[in-house]
Amino acid sequence: MEQSYIMIKPDGVQRGLVGEIIKRFEQRGYALKGLKIMNVQRHLAEKHYEDLSSKPFFPALVDYIISGPVVAMVWEGKGVVATGRKMIGATNPLASEPGTIRGDFAIEVGRNVIHGSDSVESAQREIALWFPEGVTE
Ligand code: ATP
Ligand code: MG
């Protein structure tokens, strides 16, 4: 079954959005297969976003992700990668439709609350990176 790596970023945790975000994925019909709160080592944040390492915002992005605890999750179900991205909304929250997570809770691209895998292949890479111990069956 398809899985996606979903991560509530430090601003989302600090602002108390963990329950709201989990509720949305549960209510849509997805199954939670892995969940942990963790402080992120710099090398892990750099590895996660390695495709963006040449971007001018990369250092600020890594600093953001390691600025406080994140909630790392694996969600499973039909079409979870693409539907999860739709539920999250556009990268820049000002372009995110109301009703999406970023469209309801964010206005800054550099504080956009949540990450979602952008393809099934990315999801497999990210789940292996963030959950080397594995997730539930
Ligand atoms: P994520 O991978 O976190 O789910 P995304 O797939 O919507 O986000 P990416 O292009 O992968 O967008 O960018 C990763 C993250 O880098 C964004 O979520 C955002 O926090 C940050 N970012 C992207 N573009 C910019 C930018 N122009 N200025 C500042 N930060 C940016
Ligand atoms: Mg991305």
mmCIF file of C-alpha atoms and ligand atoms in Angstrom:
data_model
loop_
_atom_site.group_PDB
_atom_site.id
_atom_site.type_symbol
_atom_site.label_atom_id
_atom_site.label_comp_id
_atom_site.label_asym_id
_atom_site.label_seq_id
_atom_site.Cartn_x
_atom_site.Cartn_y
_atom_site.Cartn_z
ATOM 1 C CA MET A 1 0.000 0.000 0.000
ATOM 2 C CA GLU A 2 1.194 3.521 -0.803
ATOM 3 C CA GLN A 3 2.861 5.489 1.979
ATOM 4 C CA SER A 4 3.939 9.122 2.378
ATOM 5 C CA TYR A 5 6.373 10.812 4.715
ATOM 6 C CA ILE A 6 4.595 13.720 6.412
ATOM 7 C CA MET A 7 6.432 15.979 8.850
ATOM 8 C CA ILE A 8 5.041 18.735 11.038
ATOM 9 C CA LYS A 9 7.779 21.365 11.006
ATOM 10 C CA PRO A 10 8.973 23.208 14.152
ATOM 11 C CA ASP A 11 6.502 26.105 13.727
ATOM 12 C CA GLY A 12 3.592 23.678 13.429
ATOM 13 C CA VAL A 13 4.617 21.887 16.627
ATOM 14 C CA GLN A 14 5.239 25.123 18.525
ATOM 15 C CA ARG A 15 1.878 26.545 17.454
ATOM 16 C CA GLY A 16 -0.041 23.506 18.662
ATOM 17 C CA LEU A 17 -1.156 22.239 15.254
ATOM 18 C CA VAL A 18 -0.183 18.585 15.746
ATOM 19 C CA GLY A 19 -3.668 17.380 16.706
ATOM 20 C CA GLU A 20 -5.389 19.368 13.959
ATOM 21 C CA ILE A 21 -3.072 17.970 11.281
ATOM 22 C CA ILE A 22 -3.347 14.366 12.488
ATOM 23 C CA LYS A 23 -7.132 14.762 12.605
ATOM 24 C CA ARG A 24 -7.278 15.849 8.962
ATOM 25 C CA PHE A 25 -5.321 12.817 7.742
ATOM 26 C CA GLU A 26 -7.343 10.442 9.945
ATOM 27 C CA GLN A 27 -10.657 11.897 8.829
ATOM 28 C CA ARG A 28 -9.658 11.655 5.170
ATOM 29 C CA GLY A 29 -9.238 7.923 5.723
ATOM 30 C CA TYR A 30 -5.485 7.454 5.945
ATOM 31 C CA ALA A 31 -3.769 5.171 8.422
ATOM 32 C CA LEU A 32 -0.958 6.282 10.729
ATOM 33 C CA LYS A 33 1.946 3.840 10.465
ATOM 34 C CA GLY A 34 4.774 5.728 12.172
ATOM 35 C CA LEU A 35 4.947 8.711 14.539
ATOM 36 C CA LYS A 36 7.672 10.296 16.623
ATOM 37 C CA ILE A 37 8.633 13.714 17.935
ATOM 38 C CA MET A 38 12.312 14.450 17.514
ATOM 39 C CA ASN A 39 14.995 17.082 17.447
ATOM 40 C CA VAL A 40 16.642 16.968 14.043
ATOM 41 C CA GLN A 41 20.393 16.759 13.548
ATOM 42 C CA ARG A 42 21.723 19.189 10.957
ATOM 43 C CA HIS A 43 23.035 16.384 8.713
ATOM 44 C CA LEU A 44 19.592 14.748 8.625
ATOM 45 C CA ALA A 45 17.880 18.004 7.582
ATOM 46 C CA GLU A 46 20.549 18.520 4.908
ATOM 47 C CA LYS A 47 20.094 14.967 3.627
ATOM 48 C CA HIS A 48 16.285 15.288 3.571
ATOM 49 C CA TYR A 49 16.442 18.443 1.440
ATOM 50 C CA GLU A 50 19.618 17.537 -0.511
ATOM 51 C CA ASP A 51 17.931 18.211 -3.886
ATOM 52 C CA LEU A 52 17.627 21.882 -2.816
ATOM 53 C CA SER A 53 21.234 22.267 -1.643
ATOM 54 C CA SER A 54 22.111 24.726 -4.427
ATOM 55 C CA LYS A 55 19.172 27.049 -3.648
ATOM 56 C CA PRO A 56 19.911 30.375 -1.963
ATOM 57 C CA PHE A 57 17.384 29.605 0.796
ATOM 58 C CA PHE A 58 18.952 26.207 1.641
ATOM 59 C CA PRO A 59 20.935 27.348 4.741
ATOM 60 C CA ALA A 60 17.871 29.131 6.156
ATOM 61 C CA LEU A 61 15.719 26.074 5.379
ATOM 62 C CA VAL A 62 18.066 23.768 7.302
ATOM 63 C CA ASP A 63 18.213 26.225 10.231
ATOM 64 C CA TYR A 64 14.396 26.310 10.254
ATOM 65 C CA ILE A 65 14.025 22.520 10.327
ATOM 66 C CA ILE A 66 16.502 22.142 13.212
ATOM 67 C CA SER A 67 15.090 25.109 15.190
ATOM 68 C CA GLY A 68 12.839 22.920 17.368
ATOM 69 C CA PRO A 69 11.224 19.495 17.533
ATOM 70 C CA VAL A 70 9.387 18.122 14.506
ATOM 71 C CA VAL A 71 6.734 15.411 14.361
ATOM 72 C CA ALA A 72 7.767 12.767 11.824
ATOM 73 C CA MET A 73 4.989 10.552 10.481
ATOM 74 C CA VAL A 74 4.270 7.847 7.946
ATOM 75 C CA TRP A 75 0.724 7.797 6.566
ATOM 76 C CA GLU A 76 -0.647 5.006 4.395
ATOM 77 C CA GLY A 77 -3.566 4.638 2.000
ATOM 78 C CA LYS A 78 -4.793 4.974 -1.551
ATOM 79 C CA GLY A 79 -3.155 7.917 -3.316
ATOM 80 C CA VAL A 80 -1.716 9.283 -0.076
ATOM 81 C CA VAL A 81 1.277 10.978 -1.739
ATOM 82 C CA ALA A 82 -0.707 13.119 -4.208
ATOM 83 C CA THR A 83 -3.725 13.609 -1.940
ATOM 84 C CA GLY A 84 -1.466 14.490 0.972
ATOM 85 C CA ARG A 85 0.145 17.205 -1.173
ATOM 86 C CA LYS A 86 -3.321 18.539 -2.056
ATOM 87 C CA MET A 87 -4.303 18.570 1.621
ATOM 88 C CA ILE A 88 -1.075 20.442 2.455
ATOM 89 C CA GLY A 89 -1.404 23.092 -0.277
ATOM 90 C CA ALA A 90 1.096 25.057 -2.350
ATOM 91 C CA THR A 91 4.668 25.631 -1.170
ATOM 92 C CA ASN A 92 4.043 29.355 -0.728
ATOM 93 C CA PRO A 93 1.132 29.627 1.714
ATOM 94 C CA LEU A 94 -0.063 32.819 0.032
ATOM 95 C CA ALA A 95 -0.788 30.639 -3.016
ATOM 96 C CA SER A 96 -2.364 27.828 -0.953
ATOM 97 C CA GLU A 97 -6.131 27.492 -1.217
ATOM 98 C CA PRO A 98 -8.150 27.997 1.962
ATOM 99 C CA GLY A 99 -9.087 24.561 3.244
ATOM 100 C CA THR A 100 -5.549 23.279 2.806
ATOM 101 C CA ILE A 101 -3.260 23.059 5.823
ATOM 102 C CA ARG A 102 -0.905 25.813 4.645
ATOM 103 C CA GLY A 103 -3.880 27.792 3.299
ATOM 104 C CA ASP A 104 -5.494 27.744 6.722
ATOM 105 C CA PHE A 105 -2.462 28.118 8.992
ATOM 106 C CA ALA A 106 0.445 29.903 7.271
ATOM 107 C CA ILE A 107 1.498 32.998 5.341
ATOM 108 C CA GLU A 108 5.304 32.601 5.091
ATOM 109 C CA VAL A 109 7.067 30.206 2.682
ATOM 110 C CA GLY A 110 9.874 29.906 5.224
ATOM 111 C CA ARG A 111 7.371 28.928 7.977
ATOM 112 C CA ASN A 112 4.944 26.703 6.116
ATOM 113 C CA VAL A 113 4.075 24.260 8.928
ATOM 114 C CA ILE A 114 4.313 20.896 7.193
ATOM 115 C CA HIS A 115 6.236 18.739 4.719
ATOM 116 C CA GLY A 116 4.808 16.075 2.416
ATOM 117 C CA SER A 117 6.642 13.757 0.016
ATOM 118 C CA ASP A 118 6.323 14.883 -3.612
ATOM 119 C CA SER A 119 6.365 11.425 -5.283
ATOM 120 C CA VAL A 120 6.138 7.760 -4.346
ATOM 121 C CA GLU A 121 9.901 7.460 -4.943
ATOM 122 C CA SER A 122 10.627 10.443 -2.676
ATOM 123 C CA ALA A 123 8.351 8.947 -0.032
ATOM 124 C CA GLN A 124 10.285 5.674 -0.050
ATOM 125 C CA ARG A 125 13.600 7.533 0.264
ATOM 126 C CA GLU A 126 12.306 9.803 3.049
ATOM 127 C CA ILE A 127 10.677 6.984 5.058
ATOM 128 C CA ALA A 128 13.957 5.036 4.960
ATOM 129 C CA LEU A 129 15.828 8.197 6.039
ATOM 130 C CA TRP A 130 13.527 9.194 8.918
ATOM 131 C CA PHE A 131 12.379 5.740 10.066
ATOM 132 C CA PRO A 132 15.442 3.472 9.683
ATOM 133 C CA GLU A 133 13.925 1.385 12.506
ATOM 134 C CA GLY A 134 10.879 0.714 10.308
ATOM 135 C CA VAL A 135 7.162 1.384 10.799
ATOM 136 C CA THR A 136 4.217 -0.784 11.815
ATOM 137 C CA GLU A 137 2.797 -3.399 9.443
HETATM 138 P P1 ATP B 1 8.258 20.435 1.487
HETATM 139 O O1 ATP B 1 9.312 19.653 0.714
HETATM 140 O O2 ATP B 1 8.780 21.013 2.768
HETATM 141 O O3 ATP B 1 6.997 19.638 1.639
HETATM 142 P P2 ATP B 1 7.458 21.732 -0.956
HETATM 143 O O4 ATP B 1 7.643 20.384 -1.560
HETATM 144 O O5 ATP B 1 6.114 22.370 -1.062
HETATM 145 O O6 ATP B 1 7.833 21.697 0.596
HETATM 146 P P3 ATP B 1 10.079 22.447 -1.906
HETATM 147 O O7 ATP B 1 10.343 23.077 -3.231
HETATM 148 O O8 ATP B 1 10.401 21.021 -1.721
HETATM 149 O O9 ATP B 1 8.531 22.736 -1.548
HETATM 150 O O10 ATP B 1 10.821 23.340 -0.820
HETATM 151 C C1 ATP B 1 11.105 22.809 0.462
HETATM 152 C C2 ATP B 1 10.890 23.881 1.487
HETATM 153 O O11 ATP B 1 11.854 24.911 1.274
HETATM 154 C C3 ATP B 1 9.550 24.614 1.433
HETATM 155 O O12 ATP B 1 8.517 23.932 2.087
HETATM 156 C C4 ATP B 1 9.879 25.899 2.131
HETATM 157 O O13 ATP B 1 9.881 25.742 3.556
HETATM 158 C C5 ATP B 1 11.313 26.165 1.650
HETATM 159 N N1 ATP B 1 11.293 27.034 0.492
HETATM 160 C C6 ATP B 1 10.962 26.705 -0.775
HETATM 161 N N2 ATP B 1 11.068 27.761 -1.594
HETATM 162 C C7 ATP B 1 11.488 28.791 -0.827
HETATM 163 C C8 ATP B 1 11.797 30.155 -1.060
HETATM 164 N N3 ATP B 1 11.680 30.693 -2.274
HETATM 165 N N4 ATP B 1 12.196 30.912 -0.004
HETATM 166 C C9 ATP B 1 12.315 30.379 1.233
HETATM 167 N N5 ATP B 1 12.040 29.095 1.522
HETATM 168 C C10 ATP B 1 11.638 28.320 0.518
HETATM 169 MG MG MG B 2 9.382 19.267 -1.309
#
